[in-house]
mmCIF file of C-alpha atoms in Angstrom:
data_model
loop_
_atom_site.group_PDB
_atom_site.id
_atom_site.type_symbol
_atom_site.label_atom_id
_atom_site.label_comp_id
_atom_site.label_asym_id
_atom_site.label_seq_id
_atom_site.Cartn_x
_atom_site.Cartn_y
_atom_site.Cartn_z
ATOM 1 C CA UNK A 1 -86.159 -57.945 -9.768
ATOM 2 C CA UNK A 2 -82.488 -59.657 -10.472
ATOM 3 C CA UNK A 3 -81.424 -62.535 -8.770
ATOM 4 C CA UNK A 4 -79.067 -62.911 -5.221
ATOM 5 C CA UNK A 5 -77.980 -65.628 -3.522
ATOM 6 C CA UNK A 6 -80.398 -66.445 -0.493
ATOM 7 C CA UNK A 7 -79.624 -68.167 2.415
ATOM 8 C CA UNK A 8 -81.860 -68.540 6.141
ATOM 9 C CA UNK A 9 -79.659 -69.710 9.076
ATOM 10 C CA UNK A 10 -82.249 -70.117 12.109
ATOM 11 C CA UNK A 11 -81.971 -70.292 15.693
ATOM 12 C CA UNK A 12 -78.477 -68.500 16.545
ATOM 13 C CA UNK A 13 -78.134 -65.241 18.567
ATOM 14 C CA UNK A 14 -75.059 -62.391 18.672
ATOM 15 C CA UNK A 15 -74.354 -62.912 22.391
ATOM 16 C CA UNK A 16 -71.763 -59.977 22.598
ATOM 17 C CA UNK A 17 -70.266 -57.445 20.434
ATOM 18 C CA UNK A 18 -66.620 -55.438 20.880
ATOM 19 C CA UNK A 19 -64.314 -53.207 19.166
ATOM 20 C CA UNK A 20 -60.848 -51.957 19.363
ATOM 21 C CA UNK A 21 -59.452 -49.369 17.843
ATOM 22 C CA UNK A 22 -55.972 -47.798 17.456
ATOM 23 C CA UNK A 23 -55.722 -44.907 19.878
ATOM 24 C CA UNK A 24 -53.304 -42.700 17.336
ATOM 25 C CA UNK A 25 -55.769 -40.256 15.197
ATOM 26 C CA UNK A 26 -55.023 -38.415 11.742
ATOM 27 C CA UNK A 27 -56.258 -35.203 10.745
ATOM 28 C CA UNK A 28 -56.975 -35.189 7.171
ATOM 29 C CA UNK A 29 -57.291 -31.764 7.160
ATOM 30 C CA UNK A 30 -53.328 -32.075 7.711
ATOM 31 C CA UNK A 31 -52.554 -35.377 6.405
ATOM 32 C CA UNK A 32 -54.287 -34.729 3.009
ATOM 33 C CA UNK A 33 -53.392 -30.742 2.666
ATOM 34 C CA UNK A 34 -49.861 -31.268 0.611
ATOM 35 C CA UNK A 35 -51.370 -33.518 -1.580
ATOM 36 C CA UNK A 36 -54.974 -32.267 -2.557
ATOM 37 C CA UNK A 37 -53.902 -28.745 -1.642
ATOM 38 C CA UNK A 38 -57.115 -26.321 -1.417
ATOM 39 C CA UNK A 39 -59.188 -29.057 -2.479
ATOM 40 C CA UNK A 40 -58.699 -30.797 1.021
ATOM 41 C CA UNK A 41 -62.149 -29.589 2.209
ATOM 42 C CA UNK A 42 -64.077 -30.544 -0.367
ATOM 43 C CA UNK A 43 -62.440 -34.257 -0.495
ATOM 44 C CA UNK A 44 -63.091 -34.297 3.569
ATOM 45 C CA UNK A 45 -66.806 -33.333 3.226
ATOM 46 C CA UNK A 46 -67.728 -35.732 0.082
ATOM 47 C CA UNK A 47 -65.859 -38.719 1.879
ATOM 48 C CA UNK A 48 -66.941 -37.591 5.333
ATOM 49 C CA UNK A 49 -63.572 -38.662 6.606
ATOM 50 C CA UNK A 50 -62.000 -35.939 9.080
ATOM 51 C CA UNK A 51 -60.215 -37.952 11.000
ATOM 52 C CA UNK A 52 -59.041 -41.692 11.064
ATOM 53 C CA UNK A 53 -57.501 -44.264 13.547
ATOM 54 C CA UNK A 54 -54.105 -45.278 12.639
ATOM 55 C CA UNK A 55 -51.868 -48.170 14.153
ATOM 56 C CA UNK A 56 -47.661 -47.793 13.934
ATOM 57 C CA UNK A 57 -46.737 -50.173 11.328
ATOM 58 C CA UNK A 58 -45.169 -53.358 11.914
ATOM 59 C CA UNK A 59 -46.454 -53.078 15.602
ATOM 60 C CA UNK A 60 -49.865 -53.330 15.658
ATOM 61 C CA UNK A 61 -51.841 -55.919 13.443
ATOM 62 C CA UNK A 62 -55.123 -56.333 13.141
ATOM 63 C CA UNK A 63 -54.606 -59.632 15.092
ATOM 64 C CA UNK A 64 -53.967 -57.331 17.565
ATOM 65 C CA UNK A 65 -56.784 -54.951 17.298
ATOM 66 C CA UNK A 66 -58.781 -58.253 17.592
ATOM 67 C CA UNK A 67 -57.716 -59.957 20.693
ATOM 68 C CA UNK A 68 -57.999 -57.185 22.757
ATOM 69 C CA UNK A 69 -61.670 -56.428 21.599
ATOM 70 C CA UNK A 70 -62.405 -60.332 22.472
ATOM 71 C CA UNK A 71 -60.434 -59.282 25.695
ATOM 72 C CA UNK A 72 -62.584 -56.955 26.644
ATOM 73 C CA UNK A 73 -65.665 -58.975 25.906
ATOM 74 C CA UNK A 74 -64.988 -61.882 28.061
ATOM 75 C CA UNK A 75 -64.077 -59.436 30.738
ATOM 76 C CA UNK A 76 -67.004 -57.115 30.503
ATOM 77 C CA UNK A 77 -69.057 -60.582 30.450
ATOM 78 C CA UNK A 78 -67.362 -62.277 32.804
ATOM 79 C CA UNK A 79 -67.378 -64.763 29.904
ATOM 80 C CA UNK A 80 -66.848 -68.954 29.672
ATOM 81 C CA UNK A 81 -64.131 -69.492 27.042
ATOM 82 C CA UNK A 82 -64.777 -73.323 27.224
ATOM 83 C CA UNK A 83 -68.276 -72.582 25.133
ATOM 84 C CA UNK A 84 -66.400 -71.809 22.295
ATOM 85 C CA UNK A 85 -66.482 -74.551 19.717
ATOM 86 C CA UNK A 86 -64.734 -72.239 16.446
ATOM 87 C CA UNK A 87 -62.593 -69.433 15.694
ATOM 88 C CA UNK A 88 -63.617 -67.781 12.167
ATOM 89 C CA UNK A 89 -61.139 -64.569 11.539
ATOM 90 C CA UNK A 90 -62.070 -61.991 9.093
ATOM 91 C CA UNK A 91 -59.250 -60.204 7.373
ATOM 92 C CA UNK A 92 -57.151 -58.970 3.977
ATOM 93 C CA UNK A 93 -54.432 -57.569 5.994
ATOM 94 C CA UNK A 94 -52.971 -60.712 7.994
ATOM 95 C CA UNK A 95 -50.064 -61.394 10.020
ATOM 96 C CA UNK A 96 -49.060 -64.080 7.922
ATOM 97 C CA UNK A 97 -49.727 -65.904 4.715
ATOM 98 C CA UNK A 98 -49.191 -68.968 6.823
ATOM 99 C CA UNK A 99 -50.366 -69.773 9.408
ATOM 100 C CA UNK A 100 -53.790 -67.797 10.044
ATOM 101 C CA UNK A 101 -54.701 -65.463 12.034
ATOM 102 C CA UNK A 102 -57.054 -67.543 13.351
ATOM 103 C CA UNK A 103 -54.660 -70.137 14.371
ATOM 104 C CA UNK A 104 -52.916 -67.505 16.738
ATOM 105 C CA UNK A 105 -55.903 -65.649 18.176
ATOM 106 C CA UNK A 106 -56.980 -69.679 19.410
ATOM 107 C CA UNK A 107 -53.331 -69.371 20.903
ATOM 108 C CA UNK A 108 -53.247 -66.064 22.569
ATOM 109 C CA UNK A 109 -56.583 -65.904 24.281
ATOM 110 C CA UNK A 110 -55.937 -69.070 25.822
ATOM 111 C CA UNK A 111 -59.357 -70.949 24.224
ATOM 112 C CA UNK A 112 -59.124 -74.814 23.738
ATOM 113 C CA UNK A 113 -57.331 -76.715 21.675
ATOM 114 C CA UNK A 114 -60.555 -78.718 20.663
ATOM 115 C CA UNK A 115 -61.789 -75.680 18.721
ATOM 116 C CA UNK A 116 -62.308 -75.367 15.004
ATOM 117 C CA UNK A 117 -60.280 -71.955 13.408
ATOM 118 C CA UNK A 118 -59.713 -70.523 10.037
ATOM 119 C CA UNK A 119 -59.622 -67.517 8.147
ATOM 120 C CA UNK A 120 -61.575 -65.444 5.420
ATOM 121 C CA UNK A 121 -60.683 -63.198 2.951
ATOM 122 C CA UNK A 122 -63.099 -61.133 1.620
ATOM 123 C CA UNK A 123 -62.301 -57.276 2.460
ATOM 124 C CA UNK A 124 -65.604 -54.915 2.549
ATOM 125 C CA UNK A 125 -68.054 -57.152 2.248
ATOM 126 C CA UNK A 126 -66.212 -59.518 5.160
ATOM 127 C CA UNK A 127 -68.281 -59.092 8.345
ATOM 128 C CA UNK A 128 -71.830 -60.326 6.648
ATOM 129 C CA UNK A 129 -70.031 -63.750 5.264
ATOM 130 C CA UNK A 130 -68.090 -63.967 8.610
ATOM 131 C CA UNK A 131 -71.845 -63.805 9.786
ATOM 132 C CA UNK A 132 -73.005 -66.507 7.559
ATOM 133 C CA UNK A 133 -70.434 -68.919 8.905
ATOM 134 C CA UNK A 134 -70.414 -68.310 12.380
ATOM 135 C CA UNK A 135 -73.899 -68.904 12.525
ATOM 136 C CA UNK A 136 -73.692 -72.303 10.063
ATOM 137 C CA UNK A 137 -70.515 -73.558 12.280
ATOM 138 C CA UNK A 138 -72.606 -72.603 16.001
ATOM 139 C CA UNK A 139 -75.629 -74.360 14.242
ATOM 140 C CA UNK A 140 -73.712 -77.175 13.567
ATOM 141 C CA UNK A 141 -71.238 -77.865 16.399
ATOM 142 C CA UNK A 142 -73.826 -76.923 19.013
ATOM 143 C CA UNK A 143 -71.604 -74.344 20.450
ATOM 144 C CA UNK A 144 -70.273 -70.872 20.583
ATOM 145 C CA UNK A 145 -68.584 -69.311 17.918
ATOM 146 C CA UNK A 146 -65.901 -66.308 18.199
ATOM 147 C CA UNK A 147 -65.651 -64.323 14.750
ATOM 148 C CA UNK A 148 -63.119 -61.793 14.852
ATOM 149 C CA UNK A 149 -63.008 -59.285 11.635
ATOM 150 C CA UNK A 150 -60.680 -56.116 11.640
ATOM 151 C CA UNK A 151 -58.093 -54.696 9.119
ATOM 152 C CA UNK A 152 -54.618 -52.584 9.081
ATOM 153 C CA UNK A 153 -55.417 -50.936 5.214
ATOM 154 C CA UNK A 154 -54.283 -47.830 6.287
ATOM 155 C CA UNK A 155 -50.655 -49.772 5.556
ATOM 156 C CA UNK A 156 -51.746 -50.133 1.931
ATOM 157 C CA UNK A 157 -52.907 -46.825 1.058
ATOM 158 C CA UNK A 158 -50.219 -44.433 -0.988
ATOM 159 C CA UNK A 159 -50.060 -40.915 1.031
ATOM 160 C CA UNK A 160 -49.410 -39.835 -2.736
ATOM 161 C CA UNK A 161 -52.343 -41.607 -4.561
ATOM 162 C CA UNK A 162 -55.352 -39.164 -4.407
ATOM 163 C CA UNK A 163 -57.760 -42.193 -5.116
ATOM 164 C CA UNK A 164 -57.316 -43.214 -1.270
ATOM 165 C CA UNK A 165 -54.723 -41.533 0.771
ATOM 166 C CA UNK A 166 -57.202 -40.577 3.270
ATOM 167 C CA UNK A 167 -59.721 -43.112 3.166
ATOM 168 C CA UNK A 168 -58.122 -45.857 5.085
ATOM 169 C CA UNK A 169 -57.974 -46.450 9.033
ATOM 170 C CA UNK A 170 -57.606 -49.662 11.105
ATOM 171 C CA UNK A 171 -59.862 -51.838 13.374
ATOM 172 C CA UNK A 172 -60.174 -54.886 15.011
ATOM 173 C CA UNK A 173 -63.860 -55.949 16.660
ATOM 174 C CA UNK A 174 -65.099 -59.557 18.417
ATOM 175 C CA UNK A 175 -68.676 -60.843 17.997
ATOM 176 C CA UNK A 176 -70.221 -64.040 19.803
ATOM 177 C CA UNK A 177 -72.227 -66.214 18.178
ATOM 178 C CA UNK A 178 -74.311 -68.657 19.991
ATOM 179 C CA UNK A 179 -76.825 -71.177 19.402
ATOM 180 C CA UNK A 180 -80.254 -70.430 20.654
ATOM 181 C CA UNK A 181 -83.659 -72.376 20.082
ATOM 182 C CA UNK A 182 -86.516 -70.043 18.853
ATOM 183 C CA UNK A 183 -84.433 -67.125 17.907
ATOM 184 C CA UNK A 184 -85.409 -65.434 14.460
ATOM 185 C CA UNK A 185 -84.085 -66.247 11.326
ATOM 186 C CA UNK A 186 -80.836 -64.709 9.901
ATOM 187 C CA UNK A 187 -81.834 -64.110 6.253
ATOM 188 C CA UNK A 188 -78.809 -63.555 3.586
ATOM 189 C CA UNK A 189 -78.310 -61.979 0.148
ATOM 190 C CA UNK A 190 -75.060 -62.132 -1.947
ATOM 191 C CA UNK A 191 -74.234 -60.781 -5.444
ATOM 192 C CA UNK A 192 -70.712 -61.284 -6.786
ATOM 193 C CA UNK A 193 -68.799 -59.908 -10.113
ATOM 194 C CA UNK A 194 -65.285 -61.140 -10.722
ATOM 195 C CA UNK A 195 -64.976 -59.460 -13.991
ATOM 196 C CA UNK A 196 -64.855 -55.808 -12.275
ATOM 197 C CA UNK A 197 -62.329 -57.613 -9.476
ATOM 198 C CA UNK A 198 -59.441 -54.648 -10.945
ATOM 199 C CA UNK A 199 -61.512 -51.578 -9.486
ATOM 200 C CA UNK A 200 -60.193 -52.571 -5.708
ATOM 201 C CA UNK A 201 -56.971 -54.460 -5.363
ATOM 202 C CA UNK A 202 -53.421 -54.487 -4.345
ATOM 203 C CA UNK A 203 -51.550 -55.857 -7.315
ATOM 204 C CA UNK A 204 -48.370 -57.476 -5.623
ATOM 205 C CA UNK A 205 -47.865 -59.212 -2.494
ATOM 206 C CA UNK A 206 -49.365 -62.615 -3.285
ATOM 207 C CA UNK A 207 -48.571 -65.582 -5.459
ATOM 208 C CA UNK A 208 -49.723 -63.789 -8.996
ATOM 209 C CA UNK A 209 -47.523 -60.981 -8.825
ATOM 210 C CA UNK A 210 -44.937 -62.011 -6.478
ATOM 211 C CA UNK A 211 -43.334 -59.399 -4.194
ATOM 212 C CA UNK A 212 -39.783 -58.332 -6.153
ATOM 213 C CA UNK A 213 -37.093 -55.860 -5.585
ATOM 214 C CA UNK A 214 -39.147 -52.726 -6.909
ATOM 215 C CA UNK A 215 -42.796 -53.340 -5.271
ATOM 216 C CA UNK A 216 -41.744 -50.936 -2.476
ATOM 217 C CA UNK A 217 -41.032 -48.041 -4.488
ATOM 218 C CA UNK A 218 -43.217 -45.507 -5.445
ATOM 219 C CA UNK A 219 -44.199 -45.640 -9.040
ATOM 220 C CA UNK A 220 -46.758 -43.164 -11.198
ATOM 221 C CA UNK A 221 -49.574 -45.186 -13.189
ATOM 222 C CA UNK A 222 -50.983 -44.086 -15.860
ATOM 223 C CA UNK A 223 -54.660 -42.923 -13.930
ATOM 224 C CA UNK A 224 -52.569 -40.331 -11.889
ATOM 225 C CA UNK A 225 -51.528 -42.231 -8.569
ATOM 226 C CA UNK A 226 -48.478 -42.363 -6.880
ATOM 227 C CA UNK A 227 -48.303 -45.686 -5.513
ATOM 228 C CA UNK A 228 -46.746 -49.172 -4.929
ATOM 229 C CA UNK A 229 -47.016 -52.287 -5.942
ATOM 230 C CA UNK A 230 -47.862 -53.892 -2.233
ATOM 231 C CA UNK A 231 -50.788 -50.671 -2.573
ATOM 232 C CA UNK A 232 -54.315 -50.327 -3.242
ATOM 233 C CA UNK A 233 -54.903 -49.620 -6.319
ATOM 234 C CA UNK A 234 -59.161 -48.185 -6.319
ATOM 235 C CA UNK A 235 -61.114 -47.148 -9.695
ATOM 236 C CA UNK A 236 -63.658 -44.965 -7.502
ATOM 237 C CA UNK A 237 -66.054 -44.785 -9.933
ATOM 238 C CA UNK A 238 -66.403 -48.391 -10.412
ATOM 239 C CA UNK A 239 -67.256 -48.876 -7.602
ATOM 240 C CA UNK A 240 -69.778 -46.533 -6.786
ATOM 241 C CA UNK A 241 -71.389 -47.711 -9.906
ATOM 242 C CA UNK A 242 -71.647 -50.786 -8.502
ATOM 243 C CA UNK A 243 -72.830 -49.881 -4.879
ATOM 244 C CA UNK A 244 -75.099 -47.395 -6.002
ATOM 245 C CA UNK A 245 -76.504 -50.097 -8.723
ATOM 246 C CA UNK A 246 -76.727 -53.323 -6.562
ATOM 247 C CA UNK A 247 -76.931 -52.513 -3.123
ATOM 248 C CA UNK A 248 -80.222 -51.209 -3.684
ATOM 249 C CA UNK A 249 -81.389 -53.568 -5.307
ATOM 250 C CA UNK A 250 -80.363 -56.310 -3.472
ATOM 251 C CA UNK A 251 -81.624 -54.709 -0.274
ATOM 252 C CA UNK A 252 -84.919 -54.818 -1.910
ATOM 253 C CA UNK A 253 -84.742 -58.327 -2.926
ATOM 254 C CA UNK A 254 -83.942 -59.494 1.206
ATOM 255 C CA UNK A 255 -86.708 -57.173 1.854
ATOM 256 C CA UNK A 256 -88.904 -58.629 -0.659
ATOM 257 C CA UNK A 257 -87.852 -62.075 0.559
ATOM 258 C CA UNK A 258 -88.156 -61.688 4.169
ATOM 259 C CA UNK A 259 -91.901 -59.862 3.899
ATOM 260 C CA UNK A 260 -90.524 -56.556 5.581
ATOM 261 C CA UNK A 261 -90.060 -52.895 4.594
ATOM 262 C CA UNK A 262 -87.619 -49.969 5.926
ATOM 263 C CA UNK A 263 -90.117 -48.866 8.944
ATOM 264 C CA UNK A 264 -89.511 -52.649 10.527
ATOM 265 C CA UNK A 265 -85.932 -51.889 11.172
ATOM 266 C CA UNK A 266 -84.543 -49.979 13.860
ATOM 267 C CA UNK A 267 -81.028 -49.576 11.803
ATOM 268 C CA UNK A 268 -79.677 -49.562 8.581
ATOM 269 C CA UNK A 269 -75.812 -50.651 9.488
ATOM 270 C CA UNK A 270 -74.050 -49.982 6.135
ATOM 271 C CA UNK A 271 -70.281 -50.405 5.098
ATOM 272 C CA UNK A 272 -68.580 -47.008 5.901
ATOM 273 C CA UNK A 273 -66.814 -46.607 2.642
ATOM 274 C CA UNK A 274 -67.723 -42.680 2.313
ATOM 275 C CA UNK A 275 -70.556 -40.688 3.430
ATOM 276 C CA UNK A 276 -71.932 -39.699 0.558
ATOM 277 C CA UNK A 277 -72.512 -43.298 -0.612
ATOM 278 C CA UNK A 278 -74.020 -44.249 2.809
ATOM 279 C CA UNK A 279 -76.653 -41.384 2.017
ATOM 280 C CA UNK A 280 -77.332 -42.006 -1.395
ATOM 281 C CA UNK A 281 -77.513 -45.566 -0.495
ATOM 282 C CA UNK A 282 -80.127 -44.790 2.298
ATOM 283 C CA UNK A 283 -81.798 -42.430 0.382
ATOM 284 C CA UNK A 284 -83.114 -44.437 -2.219
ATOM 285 C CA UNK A 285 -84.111 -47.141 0.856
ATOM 286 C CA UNK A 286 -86.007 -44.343 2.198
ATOM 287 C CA UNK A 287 -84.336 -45.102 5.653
ATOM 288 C CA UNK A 288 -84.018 -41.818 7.557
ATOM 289 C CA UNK A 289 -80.509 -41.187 8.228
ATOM 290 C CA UNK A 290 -81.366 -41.091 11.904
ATOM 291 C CA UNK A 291 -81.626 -45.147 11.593
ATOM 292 C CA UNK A 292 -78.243 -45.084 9.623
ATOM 293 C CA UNK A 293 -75.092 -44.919 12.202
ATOM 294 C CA UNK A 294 -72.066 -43.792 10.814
ATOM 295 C CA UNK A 295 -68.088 -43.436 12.201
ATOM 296 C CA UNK A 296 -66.676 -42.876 8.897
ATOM 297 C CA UNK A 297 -65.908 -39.366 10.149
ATOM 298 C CA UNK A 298 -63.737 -39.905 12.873
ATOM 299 C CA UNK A 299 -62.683 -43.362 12.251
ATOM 300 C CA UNK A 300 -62.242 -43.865 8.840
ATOM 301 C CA UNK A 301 -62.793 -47.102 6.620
ATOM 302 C CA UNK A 302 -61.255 -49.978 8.195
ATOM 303 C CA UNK A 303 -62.833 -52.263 5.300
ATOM 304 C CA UNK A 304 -64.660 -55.302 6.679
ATOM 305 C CA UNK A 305 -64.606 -53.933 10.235
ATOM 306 C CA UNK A 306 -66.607 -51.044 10.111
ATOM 307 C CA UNK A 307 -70.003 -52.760 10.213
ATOM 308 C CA UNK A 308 -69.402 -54.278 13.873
ATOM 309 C CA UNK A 309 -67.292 -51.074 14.761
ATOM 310 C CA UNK A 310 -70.186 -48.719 14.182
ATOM 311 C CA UNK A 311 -72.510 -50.797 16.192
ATOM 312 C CA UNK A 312 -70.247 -51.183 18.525
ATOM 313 C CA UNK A 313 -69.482 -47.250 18.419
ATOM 314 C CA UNK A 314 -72.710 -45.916 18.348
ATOM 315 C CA UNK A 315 -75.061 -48.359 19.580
ATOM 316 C CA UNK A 316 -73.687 -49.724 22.210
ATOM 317 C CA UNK A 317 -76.391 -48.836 25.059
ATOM 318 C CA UNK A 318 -79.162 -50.144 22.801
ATOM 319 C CA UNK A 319 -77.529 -53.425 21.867
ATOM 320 C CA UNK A 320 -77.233 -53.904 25.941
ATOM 321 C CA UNK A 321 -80.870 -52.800 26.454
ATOM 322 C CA UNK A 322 -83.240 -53.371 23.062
ATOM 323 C CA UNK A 323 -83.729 -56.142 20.722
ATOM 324 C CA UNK A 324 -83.029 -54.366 17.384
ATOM 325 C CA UNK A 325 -83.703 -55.296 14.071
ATOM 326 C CA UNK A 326 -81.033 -54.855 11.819
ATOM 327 C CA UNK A 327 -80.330 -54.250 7.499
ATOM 328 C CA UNK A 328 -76.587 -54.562 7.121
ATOM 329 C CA UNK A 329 -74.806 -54.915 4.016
ATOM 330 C CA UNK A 330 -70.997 -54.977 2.960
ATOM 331 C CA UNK A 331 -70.042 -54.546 -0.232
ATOM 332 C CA UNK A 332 -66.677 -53.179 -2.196
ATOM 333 C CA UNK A 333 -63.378 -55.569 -3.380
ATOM 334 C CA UNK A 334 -64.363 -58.678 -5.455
ATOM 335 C CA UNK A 335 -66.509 -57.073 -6.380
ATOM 336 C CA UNK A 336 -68.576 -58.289 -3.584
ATOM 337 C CA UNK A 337 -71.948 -57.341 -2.082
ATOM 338 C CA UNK A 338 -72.839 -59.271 0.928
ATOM 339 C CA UNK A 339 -76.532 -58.027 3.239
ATOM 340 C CA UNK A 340 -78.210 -59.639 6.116
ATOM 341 C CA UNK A 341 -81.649 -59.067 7.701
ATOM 342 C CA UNK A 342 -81.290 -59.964 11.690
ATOM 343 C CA UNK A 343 -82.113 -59.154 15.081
ATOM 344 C CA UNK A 344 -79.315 -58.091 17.167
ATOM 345 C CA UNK A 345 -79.731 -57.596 21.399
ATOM 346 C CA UNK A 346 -79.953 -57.534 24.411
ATOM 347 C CA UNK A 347 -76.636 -58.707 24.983
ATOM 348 C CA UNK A 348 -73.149 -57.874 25.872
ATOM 349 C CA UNK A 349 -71.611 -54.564 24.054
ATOM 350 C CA UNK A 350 -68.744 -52.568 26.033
ATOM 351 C CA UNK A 351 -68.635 -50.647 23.034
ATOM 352 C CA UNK A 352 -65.134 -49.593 21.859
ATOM 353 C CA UNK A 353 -61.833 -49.963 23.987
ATOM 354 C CA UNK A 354 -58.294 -47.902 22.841
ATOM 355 C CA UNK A 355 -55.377 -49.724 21.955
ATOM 356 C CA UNK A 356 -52.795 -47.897 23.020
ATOM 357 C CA UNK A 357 -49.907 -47.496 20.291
#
């Protein structure tokens, strides 16, 4: 058995869940049928992705996305905002190098100026370390914790670069951490390997490669795509070798750690980076797919976000009603695998409000 990173984070609770979505959907079937030509169906039913949620760009962000979802928490919940002690946002796609999302979201929904807020960049594997700290900062200030996670990488996906012109839709979702006495552990696994960090990344935009006069035409590279520079640039293969290979594994090892197996879980809430990795992934967990939720179909991957947007989606009623025990893992760009063994309701969950574009 190899070796995560473990970490145990007791006696904090999700207290409510949201997403927002983009209310502008893509047919792939029409989006992708110039560019993969009679292939189209075959890419659609390998990926899973028929449809995905789009926002106009430069006028939605996933700042955006965000505060409404918290919006619509603290209205569904008739919510406190004074409880909240910290701010933690998730993203790859922010407004603005500086200052951080974070910063603003503090700002806009009108919480206190005596609250802790920062950022994290981590793309697919986001939500599970947003997790992590939400739960260390609530455990630690004594008070509740807003972690916001979505993505706009539909902006940074080439309609001419096979290797992820239809992948790619945007989110934006709000979860509430809180601190509670007695409440079951949070139990965490990580795995991390820089050296494959080229299989998932856009190569301009930050202080490496500089943005210059050319990263906003389209260029051809040398694997096929027709891209940018201010693009995602994804070896495929890579990684699925590396999801298939470690997520497994390191599912085991949490499983191993924490003393359960697959039939003490309710759900298996996996990254929705295509379907057929979410099945092969669950097949060789021997989790029925009935316990395994997926949007990827009609949403798309928003990245970090589609963890809390598929509970959020297609749980909903049992997150208000059930206490559920939950296997999620996020894993993709770093390359990073991030999983978490938890229990997750009752507790607030208005499921998924449209932002109208």
């Amino acid at each position: 058995m190899p070796d995560f990173a473990l970490a145990q984070v007791d006696n904090v609770r999700i207290a409510g869940l949201a997403a927002c979505l983009p209310s502008h959907s893509v047919s792939n079937k029409e989006a992708g049928a110039e560019l993969y030509g009679d292939e189209i169906d075959g890419v659609i039913k390998t990926t899973g992705v028929a449809e995905r949620r789009v926002s106009p760009e430069g006028e939605v962000t996933a700042l955006d996305l965000c505060v409404k979802a918290a919006e619509r928490l603290f209205e569904r919940s008739g919510y406190d905002k004074e409880k909240i002690g910290g701010v933690i946002f998730v993203t790859s796609s922010p407004d603005f190098l500086m200052p951080n999302n974070a910063t603003s979201a503090q700002h806009r929904l009108g919480l206190s100026n005596s609250v802790a807020a920062f950022d994290i960049n981590l793309a697919c594997s986001g939500y599970v370390y947003g997790l992590w700290n939400a739960a260390m900062a609530a455990n630690s200030m004594r008070k509740h914790v807003l972690l916001l996670d979505g993505e706009t990488n539909s902006h940074f996906a080439s309609p001419k670069d096979r290797a992820t012109a239809v992948l790619f839709g945007d989110a934006g979702t709000a979860t509430l951490i809180e601190p509670c006495e007695n409440a079951s552990p949070w139990t965490f696994s990580f795995e991390t390997d820089g050296s494959k960090r080229d299989a998932l990344i856009i190569p301009e935009g930050g202080y490496r490669n500089r943005i210059n006069a050319h990263s906003a035409e389209y260029r051809e590279y040398p694997d096929g795509g027709i891209r940018r520079g201010i693009d995602m640039k994804m070896d495929g293969m890579e990684v699925f070798n590396f999801v298939v290979r470690s997520v497994p594994k390191c599912l085991d090892f949490l499983m191993q750690e924490t003393k359960t197996a697959a039939c003490d879980y309710d759900v298996l809430a996996l990254h929705q980076a295509n379907l057929f990795m979410i099945r092969q992934v669950a097949k060789k967990m021997k989790f029925p797919m009935d316990k395994v939720p997926t949007t990827i179909q009609k949403y798309g991957n928003s990245s970090s976000a589609t963890i809390p947007v598929t509970l959020a989606s297609e749980l909903h009623k049992r997150i208000e009603t059930d206490n559920l025990k939950v296997l999620a893992s996020g894993f993709g760009a770093g390359l990073s695998l991030a999983s978490v063994s938890m229990e997750l309701g009752p507790c607030s969950c208005p499921g998924v409000v449209k932002y109208e574009c």
